[in-house]
Amino acid sequence: MAGWRRAVELAMSDEEIATLAALSRSRTELASRVSRAQMLLAYRENPSFCAVGQRLGVHHQTVQRCVERALADGPLAALDDRPRPGREPTITPEAKAWLVSLACDKAKDHGYPHELWTTRLLARHAREHGPAAGHGCLAKLVQGTVCKILGQEEIKPHKVRYYLENRDAEFEQKMAEILCVYREVEVLKKAAAKGKRRGKPVTIVSCDEKPGIQAIATTAPDLPPKPGIHATFARDHEYKRHGTLSLLAGIDLLSGKVHALVKDRHRSREFIEFLRLIDAAYPPNTAIKLILDNHSAHISRETRAWLATRPSGRFELTFTPKHGSWLNLIEGFFSKFARSVLRHIRVASKHELRERIMAGIDDVNRHPVIHTWSYKLAEAA
């Protein structure tokens, strides 16, 4: 005669109990893990397979297997399925390595007109050329399997992520020069706040051009928002182009005032006209320090010839390193101006666009914002 089944004692640490309690309430864990965590916690309170099974709505043998595995492997290990043998993989590790190596090449390097692989094209190429390379298991390779293999290796050959190569051997030195100028701005601000004068007057202007501002006209009137009907302005998809303009601007880092010039182009002659504008904005005894990028108009023979006509010490130019225009504070102003004034702008002519841009600059100058640079500024001390 069979005897009664005896309750099995399941010992768990406080840390394991806390982990199981968190898992039993989880809404993101696998349902099987949540269910097993609940079984173990319920069995700890009432060590009866049948009682736990009735409480949780599962068979008592399911509870028994879970508890026995917890005793053998530990409570946390009992939450996961045991590894199953399954079918032997048909694609060999060598074939997978060959496929991944292939994905790291460009499709055009293998005779295709495509620049990059698509998973469908990669699967087709593997089916056609894999057996000849000694990987007959790839003869029936499908696109889904390619996605799984590449996903395991975290390879995405159909995507491009851009990077910026450092092509300036003196990048750190030139960046340090820019940071020293920004440090000087901080010193001048503190001196002005205390009412101190520091010899010859100095101003520092961050300059650049924003080319290609499009003068676009609508072909039908914009429709205003209507409550309960549509919440936004409605605009016809068709438009008419009137050309582009370039904004040449410089922001005084001590006062926040923006000097601006709007032209059809941004050659040396336009840049020299912009320099004349800045020259006329400050007293003759003021030293003007400009922060510029390496645009050809900034270093051209015409620009250098005009600067040579100015009194000694009037202009001092500091250039950002190549691919380092982000070090120029005016870029932040251009970004803000584009988002606030130029975004969605529609005009009837280039003349109207020029007027709207200059009106936007005047609005900025009515409430000037003094821009401050902080990145790595301590290193310039």
Tab-separated table of C-alpha atoms in Angstrom:
chain	number	residue	atom	x	y	z
A	1	MET	CA	0.000	0.000	0.000
A	2	ALA	CA	1.393	3.387	-1.106
A	3	GLY	CA	2.154	5.909	1.594
A	4	TRP	CA	1.221	9.568	1.714
A	5	ARG	CA	3.424	12.019	-0.220
A	6	ARG	CA	5.453	13.999	2.245
A	7	ALA	CA	5.915	17.770	1.837
A	8	VAL	CA	9.364	18.735	0.656
A	9	GLU	CA	11.074	21.569	2.505
A	10	LEU	CA	12.204	24.341	0.144
A	11	ALA	CA	14.809	26.654	1.659
A	12	MET	CA	15.367	30.081	0.095
A	13	SER	CA	17.476	33.060	1.074
A	14	ASP	CA	15.996	36.508	1.668
A	15	GLU	CA	17.581	37.748	-1.569
A	16	GLU	CA	16.022	34.905	-3.583
A	17	ILE	CA	12.631	35.555	-1.989
A	18	ALA	CA	12.849	39.257	-2.888
A	19	THR	CA	13.795	38.425	-6.478
A	20	LEU	CA	10.951	35.918	-6.823
A	21	ALA	CA	8.480	38.414	-5.353
A	22	ALA	CA	9.514	41.041	-7.906
A	23	LEU	CA	9.237	38.547	-10.757
A	24	SER	CA	5.824	37.339	-9.618
A	25	ARG	CA	4.448	40.883	-10.027
A	26	SER	CA	6.248	41.676	-13.293
A	27	ARG	CA	4.283	42.662	-16.383
A	28	THR	CA	7.235	42.408	-18.744
A	29	GLU	CA	8.796	39.051	-17.842
A	30	LEU	CA	7.906	35.859	-19.680
A	31	ALA	CA	4.628	34.370	-18.434
A	32	SER	CA	6.356	31.056	-17.676
A	33	ARG	CA	8.895	32.741	-15.369
A	34	VAL	CA	6.168	34.746	-13.607
A	35	SER	CA	4.070	31.583	-13.094
A	36	ARG	CA	6.996	29.577	-11.669
A	37	ALA	CA	7.940	32.395	-9.322
A	38	GLN	CA	4.371	32.443	-8.041
A	39	MET	CA	4.469	28.640	-7.565
A	40	LEU	CA	7.634	28.763	-5.474
A	41	LEU	CA	6.377	31.606	-3.301
A	42	ALA	CA	3.000	29.930	-2.802
A	43	TYR	CA	4.687	26.606	-1.956
A	44	ARG	CA	6.847	28.375	0.624
A	45	GLU	CA	3.689	29.598	2.366
A	46	ASN	CA	1.768	26.319	2.017
A	47	PRO	CA	3.993	23.291	1.194
A	48	SER	CA	1.318	21.308	-0.658
A	49	PHE	CA	1.503	20.569	-4.390
A	50	CYS	CA	-2.264	20.144	-4.680
A	51	ALA	CA	-3.092	23.285	-2.683
A	52	VAL	CA	-0.704	25.418	-4.727
A	53	GLY	CA	-2.021	23.907	-7.971
A	54	GLN	CA	-5.619	24.651	-7.040
A	55	ARG	CA	-4.717	28.180	-5.959
A	56	LEU	CA	-2.856	29.030	-9.173
A	57	GLY	CA	-4.957	26.961	-11.565
A	58	VAL	CA	-2.226	24.536	-12.665
A	59	HIS	CA	-1.771	20.768	-12.299
A	60	HIS	CA	-0.159	19.625	-9.048
A	61	GLN	CA	2.510	17.738	-11.031
A	62	THR	CA	3.557	21.028	-12.631
A	63	VAL	CA	4.084	22.462	-9.156
A	64	GLN	CA	5.973	19.349	-8.084
A	65	ARG	CA	8.371	19.510	-11.059
A	66	CYS	CA	9.039	23.191	-10.394
A	67	VAL	CA	9.763	22.598	-6.706
A	68	GLU	CA	11.973	19.574	-7.394
A	69	ARG	CA	14.013	21.541	-9.901
A	70	ALA	CA	14.356	24.400	-7.410
A	71	LEU	CA	15.739	21.910	-4.897
A	72	ALA	CA	18.186	20.528	-7.440
A	73	ASP	CA	19.357	23.686	-9.265
A	74	GLY	CA	18.234	26.564	-7.086
A	75	PRO	CA	15.035	28.675	-7.037
A	76	LEU	CA	16.180	31.166	-9.685
A	77	ALA	CA	17.436	28.478	-12.076
A	78	ALA	CA	14.045	26.750	-11.825
A	79	LEU	CA	12.366	29.710	-13.494
A	80	ASP	CA	13.831	28.964	-16.936
A	81	ASP	CA	13.119	26.055	-19.252
A	82	ARG	CA	15.631	23.250	-19.324
A	83	PRO	CA	17.738	23.203	-22.494
A	84	ARG	CA	16.281	20.902	-25.099
A	85	PRO	CA	18.372	18.987	-27.632
A	86	GLY	CA	16.432	20.098	-30.699
A	87	ARG	CA	17.475	19.459	-34.260
A	88	GLU	CA	21.109	19.674	-35.215
A	89	PRO	CA	21.843	22.979	-36.963
A	90	THR	CA	22.188	22.577	-40.708
A	91	ILE	CA	24.285	25.738	-41.197
A	92	THR	CA	27.811	25.169	-39.943
A	93	PRO	CA	29.759	27.745	-37.917
A	94	GLU	CA	32.187	28.049	-40.863
A	95	ALA	CA	29.302	28.918	-43.199
A	96	LYS	CA	28.003	31.530	-40.747
A	97	ALA	CA	31.464	33.081	-40.496
A	98	TRP	CA	31.688	33.186	-44.302
A	99	LEU	CA	28.278	34.884	-44.496
A	100	VAL	CA	29.160	37.468	-41.839
A	101	SER	CA	32.467	38.196	-43.572
A	102	LEU	CA	30.560	38.654	-46.825
A	103	ALA	CA	28.135	41.055	-45.130
A	104	CYS	CA	31.093	43.187	-44.017
A	105	ASP	CA	31.948	43.852	-47.679
A	106	LYS	CA	30.031	46.183	-49.957
A	107	ALA	CA	27.669	44.642	-52.509
A	108	LYS	CA	29.335	46.633	-55.295
A	109	ASP	CA	32.634	44.870	-54.516
A	110	HIS	CA	30.992	41.613	-55.615
A	111	GLY	CA	29.739	42.850	-58.982
A	112	TYR	CA	26.323	44.190	-58.000
A	113	PRO	CA	25.010	47.657	-58.873
A	114	HIS	CA	23.861	48.070	-55.264
A	115	GLU	CA	26.094	50.061	-52.920
A	116	LEU	CA	25.127	48.054	-49.829
A	117	TRP	CA	23.646	44.628	-49.211
A	118	THR	CA	19.996	43.991	-48.616
A	119	THR	CA	19.231	40.815	-46.689
A	120	ARG	CA	17.359	39.452	-49.723
A	121	LEU	CA	20.323	40.124	-52.023
A	122	LEU	CA	22.744	38.658	-49.485
A	123	ALA	CA	20.667	35.478	-49.213
A	124	ARG	CA	20.570	35.142	-52.995
A	125	HIS	CA	24.318	35.634	-53.304
A	126	ALA	CA	24.946	33.052	-50.564
A	127	ARG	CA	22.699	30.505	-52.313
A	128	GLU	CA	24.491	31.028	-55.630
A	129	HIS	CA	28.100	31.204	-54.417
A	130	GLY	CA	28.078	29.495	-51.019
A	131	PRO	CA	28.292	25.880	-52.293
A	132	ALA	CA	31.219	26.775	-54.567
A	133	ALA	CA	33.006	28.238	-51.525
A	134	GLY	CA	32.620	24.921	-49.709
A	135	HIS	CA	29.422	25.725	-47.817
A	136	GLY	CA	26.785	23.511	-49.369
A	137	CYS	CA	24.513	24.078	-46.373
A	138	LEU	CA	23.802	27.564	-47.756
A	139	ALA	CA	22.205	26.234	-50.944
A	140	LYS	CA	18.702	26.788	-49.542
A	141	LEU	CA	19.421	29.816	-47.371
A	142	VAL	CA	16.449	32.160	-46.965
A	143	GLN	CA	16.237	35.824	-46.045
A	144	GLY	CA	14.882	35.191	-42.551
A	145	THR	CA	17.855	33.014	-41.639
A	146	VAL	CA	20.217	35.717	-42.882
A	147	CYS	CA	18.488	38.212	-40.579
A	148	LYS	CA	18.893	35.850	-37.599
A	149	ILE	CA	22.594	35.200	-38.278
A	150	LEU	CA	23.390	38.893	-38.736
A	151	GLY	CA	21.293	39.772	-35.680
A	152	GLN	CA	23.317	37.392	-33.519
A	153	GLU	CA	26.513	39.149	-34.624
A	154	GLU	CA	24.908	42.616	-34.408
A	155	ILE	CA	25.746	43.324	-38.041
A	156	LYS	CA	23.525	45.704	-40.065
A	157	PRO	CA	25.076	45.867	-43.550
A	158	HIS	CA	22.061	47.701	-45.011
A	159	LYS	CA	22.574	50.762	-42.796
A	160	VAL	CA	25.077	53.627	-42.807
A	161	ARG	CA	26.128	55.535	-39.688
A	162	TYR	CA	28.101	58.673	-40.436
A	163	TYR	CA	31.226	59.728	-38.599
A	164	LEU	CA	33.615	62.647	-38.905
A	165	GLU	CA	37.248	61.897	-39.596
A	166	ASN	CA	39.781	64.160	-37.930
A	167	ARG	CA	41.803	65.586	-40.821
A	168	ASP	CA	43.524	68.353	-38.892
A	169	ALA	CA	46.793	67.289	-37.288
A	170	GLU	CA	46.728	70.465	-35.180
A	171	PHE	CA	43.130	70.067	-34.010
A	172	GLU	CA	43.910	70.110	-30.282
A	173	GLN	CA	46.163	73.153	-30.582
A	174	LYS	CA	43.612	75.128	-32.609
A	175	MET	CA	40.807	74.115	-30.252
A	176	ALA	CA	42.911	75.369	-27.351
A	177	GLU	CA	43.273	78.725	-29.113
A	178	ILE	CA	39.483	78.995	-29.479
A	179	LEU	CA	38.988	78.069	-25.839
A	180	CYS	CA	41.482	80.746	-24.803
A	181	VAL	CA	39.394	83.313	-26.680
A	182	TYR	CA	36.278	82.133	-24.826
A	183	ARG	CA	38.221	82.344	-21.571
A	184	GLU	CA	39.086	85.946	-22.459
A	185	VAL	CA	35.355	86.588	-22.986
A	186	GLU	CA	34.692	85.386	-19.436
A	187	VAL	CA	37.442	87.612	-18.059
A	188	LEU	CA	36.099	90.660	-19.921
A	189	LYS	CA	32.554	89.970	-18.691
A	190	LYS	CA	33.704	89.787	-15.064
A	191	ALA	CA	35.756	92.951	-15.450
A	192	ALA	CA	32.766	94.791	-16.956
A	193	ALA	CA	30.523	93.593	-14.117
A	194	LYS	CA	32.954	95.047	-11.581
A	195	GLY	CA	33.316	98.304	-13.516
A	196	LYS	CA	36.994	97.757	-14.237
A	197	ARG	CA	38.686	98.916	-17.437
A	198	ARG	CA	41.434	96.821	-18.955
A	199	GLY	CA	43.557	99.020	-21.227
A	200	LYS	CA	42.608	99.069	-24.908
A	201	PRO	CA	38.915	98.278	-25.567
A	202	VAL	CA	38.362	94.789	-26.981
A	203	THR	CA	35.352	93.113	-28.522
A	204	ILE	CA	35.032	89.490	-29.611
A	205	VAL	CA	32.721	88.477	-32.464
A	206	SER	CA	31.834	84.943	-33.543
A	207	CYS	CA	31.182	84.929	-37.308
A	208	ASP	CA	29.976	82.554	-40.009
A	209	GLU	CA	27.688	82.234	-43.038
A	210	LYS	CA	24.403	80.384	-43.382
A	211	PRO	CA	24.052	79.736	-47.125
A	212	GLY	CA	21.196	78.274	-49.142
A	213	ILE	CA	18.229	79.872	-47.355
A	214	GLN	CA	15.428	79.096	-49.797
A	215	ALA	CA	12.888	81.687	-50.918
A	216	ILE	CA	9.834	79.459	-51.371
A	217	ALA	CA	6.365	80.685	-52.251
A	218	THR	CA	3.061	78.930	-51.770
A	219	THR	CA	0.786	78.271	-54.773
A	220	ALA	CA	-2.372	78.437	-52.645
A	221	PRO	CA	-3.233	80.298	-49.437
A	222	ASP	CA	-2.504	78.617	-46.095
A	223	LEU	CA	-5.645	77.608	-44.227
A	224	PRO	CA	-5.732	78.646	-40.553
A	225	PRO	CA	-6.577	76.248	-37.724
A	226	LYS	CA	-10.246	75.734	-36.890
A	227	PRO	CA	-11.342	74.480	-33.466
A	228	GLY	CA	-12.874	71.030	-33.676
A	229	ILE	CA	-11.984	70.644	-37.375
A	230	HIS	CA	-8.193	70.759	-37.784
A	231	ALA	CA	-5.687	71.914	-35.209
A	232	THR	CA	-2.861	73.052	-37.502
A	233	PHE	CA	-2.284	75.320	-40.448
A	234	ALA	CA	-3.012	73.537	-43.730
A	235	ARG	CA	-0.648	74.131	-46.645
A	236	ASP	CA	-0.779	73.000	-50.252
A	237	HIS	CA	2.019	70.596	-51.171
A	238	GLU	CA	2.994	72.501	-54.315
A	239	TYR	CA	5.373	75.427	-54.054
A	240	LYS	CA	7.424	77.776	-56.210
A	241	ARG	CA	11.151	78.465	-55.816
A	242	HIS	CA	12.573	81.975	-56.111
A	243	GLY	CA	16.217	81.140	-55.419
A	244	THR	CA	18.385	81.227	-52.311
A	245	LEU	CA	20.079	83.773	-50.078
A	246	SER	CA	23.070	83.672	-47.746
A	247	LEU	CA	23.081	85.134	-44.261
A	248	LEU	CA	26.440	86.471	-43.071
A	249	ALA	CA	26.262	87.042	-39.333
A	250	GLY	CA	28.441	87.706	-36.328
A	251	ILE	CA	27.399	87.734	-32.688
A	252	ASP	CA	29.154	89.982	-30.187
A	253	LEU	CA	29.994	87.621	-27.335
A	254	LEU	CA	30.129	90.485	-24.810
A	255	SER	CA	26.833	92.228	-25.623
A	256	GLY	CA	24.830	89.625	-27.563
A	257	LYS	CA	24.298	92.042	-30.479
A	258	VAL	CA	24.090	90.351	-33.882
A	259	HIS	CA	25.676	91.951	-36.961
A	260	ALA	CA	24.091	90.621	-40.149
A	261	LEU	CA	24.195	90.959	-43.898
A	262	VAL	CA	21.953	89.122	-46.393
A	263	LYS	CA	23.365	88.557	-49.880
A	264	ASP	CA	22.739	86.366	-52.909
A	265	ARG	CA	26.169	84.772	-52.520
A	266	HIS	CA	28.959	84.571	-49.951
A	267	ARG	CA	32.201	85.197	-51.827
A	268	SER	CA	35.177	87.263	-50.714
A	269	ARG	CA	33.546	90.528	-51.782
A	270	GLU	CA	30.465	89.806	-49.660
A	271	PHE	CA	32.648	88.843	-46.700
A	272	ILE	CA	34.664	92.052	-47.046
A	273	GLU	CA	31.384	94.016	-47.070
A	274	PHE	CA	30.457	92.202	-43.856
A	275	LEU	CA	33.833	93.110	-42.330
A	276	ARG	CA	33.197	96.760	-43.241
A	277	LEU	CA	29.861	96.510	-41.422
A	278	ILE	CA	31.597	95.249	-38.273
A	279	ASP	CA	34.386	97.809	-38.654
A	280	ALA	CA	31.858	100.643	-38.711
A	281	ALA	CA	30.000	99.287	-35.654
A	282	TYR	CA	32.879	99.846	-33.190
A	283	PRO	CA	35.031	102.863	-32.267
A	284	PRO	CA	38.353	103.114	-34.142
A	285	ASN	CA	40.436	102.335	-31.037
A	286	THR	CA	38.619	99.033	-30.322
A	287	ALA	CA	40.409	95.763	-31.095
A	288	ILE	CA	38.050	93.394	-32.907
A	289	LYS	CA	38.739	89.677	-32.451
A	290	LEU	CA	36.900	87.421	-34.894
A	291	ILE	CA	36.267	83.676	-34.527
A	292	LEU	CA	35.943	82.124	-37.993
A	293	ASP	CA	35.980	78.790	-39.772
A	294	ASN	CA	38.230	77.947	-42.736
A	295	HIS	CA	35.898	79.056	-45.535
A	296	SER	CA	37.811	80.167	-48.630
A	297	ALA	CA	36.358	83.689	-48.403
A	298	HIS	CA	37.871	84.108	-44.928
A	299	ILE	CA	41.430	83.410	-46.056
A	300	SER	CA	41.343	84.617	-49.659
A	301	ARG	CA	43.849	87.033	-51.158
A	302	GLU	CA	41.148	89.710	-51.469
A	303	THR	CA	40.212	89.401	-47.780
A	304	ARG	CA	43.834	89.522	-46.648
A	305	ALA	CA	44.459	92.550	-48.851
A	306	TRP	CA	41.531	94.441	-47.309
A	307	LEU	CA	42.588	93.545	-43.760
A	308	ALA	CA	46.048	94.886	-44.558
A	309	THR	CA	44.497	98.320	-45.165
A	310	ARG	CA	43.165	98.493	-41.621
A	311	PRO	CA	45.203	99.909	-38.717
A	312	SER	CA	47.502	97.479	-36.958
A	313	GLY	CA	45.701	95.585	-34.207
A	314	ARG	CA	42.216	96.480	-35.477
A	315	PHE	CA	41.324	92.928	-36.551
A	316	GLU	CA	42.605	89.670	-35.087
A	317	LEU	CA	41.349	86.413	-36.618
A	318	THR	CA	41.192	83.061	-34.813
A	319	PHE	CA	40.242	80.068	-36.970
A	320	THR	CA	38.503	76.907	-35.857
A	321	PRO	CA	40.221	73.629	-36.844
A	322	LYS	CA	39.021	71.714	-39.894
A	323	HIS	CA	35.742	69.923	-39.165
A	324	GLY	CA	35.622	71.901	-35.936
A	325	SER	CA	33.068	74.573	-36.835
A	326	TRP	CA	30.998	73.306	-33.877
A	327	LEU	CA	33.504	75.204	-31.724
A	328	ASN	CA	32.083	78.453	-33.129
A	329	LEU	CA	29.306	79.889	-30.940
A	330	ILE	CA	27.519	81.448	-33.920
A	331	GLU	CA	26.422	77.943	-34.955
A	332	GLY	CA	24.123	77.828	-31.932
A	333	PHE	CA	22.584	81.137	-32.965
A	334	PHE	CA	22.012	79.888	-36.523
A	335	SER	CA	20.312	76.778	-35.163
A	336	LYS	CA	17.968	78.799	-32.977
A	337	PHE	CA	17.268	81.335	-35.749
A	338	ALA	CA	16.440	78.559	-38.222
A	339	ARG	CA	13.999	76.934	-35.780
A	340	SER	CA	12.282	80.143	-34.709
A	341	VAL	CA	12.282	82.416	-37.793
A	342	LEU	CA	13.107	80.405	-40.917
A	343	ARG	CA	11.155	77.233	-40.145
A	344	HIS	CA	8.126	76.844	-42.477
A	345	ILE	CA	8.745	80.340	-43.891
A	346	ARG	CA	6.989	81.170	-47.192
A	347	VAL	CA	7.647	84.378	-49.146
A	348	ALA	CA	6.617	85.873	-52.474
A	349	SER	CA	10.152	86.880	-53.526
A	350	LYS	CA	13.789	86.934	-52.518
A	351	HIS	CA	13.351	90.572	-51.546
A	352	GLU	CA	10.638	89.623	-49.062
A	353	LEU	CA	12.834	86.858	-47.652
A	354	ARG	CA	15.680	89.352	-47.178
A	355	GLU	CA	13.357	91.743	-45.367
A	356	ARG	CA	11.984	88.974	-43.142
A	357	ILE	CA	15.483	87.801	-42.190
A	358	MET	CA	16.640	91.293	-41.298
A	359	ALA	CA	13.417	91.853	-39.329
A	360	GLY	CA	14.222	88.679	-37.417
A	361	ILE	CA	17.734	89.964	-36.677
A	362	ASP	CA	16.286	93.279	-35.460
A	363	ASP	CA	13.922	91.364	-33.164
A	364	VAL	CA	16.883	89.426	-31.719
A	365	ASN	CA	18.812	92.653	-31.137
A	366	ARG	CA	15.888	94.192	-29.257
A	367	HIS	CA	16.356	91.507	-26.635
A	368	PRO	CA	19.969	90.339	-27.107
A	369	VAL	CA	21.096	87.100	-25.522
A	370	ILE	CA	24.695	86.821	-24.373
A	371	HIS	CA	25.868	83.373	-25.414
A	372	THR	CA	28.261	81.525	-23.115
A	373	TRP	CA	30.671	78.699	-23.929
A	374	SER	CA	31.354	76.143	-21.194
A	375	TYR	CA	32.697	72.962	-22.880
A	376	LYS	CA	36.290	72.312	-21.672
A	377	LEU	CA	36.616	75.964	-20.728
A	378	ALA	CA	38.441	75.055	-17.513
A	379	GLU	CA	41.232	73.558	-19.638
A	380	ALA	CA	41.908	76.990	-21.137
A	381	ALA	CA	42.665	78.530	-17.746
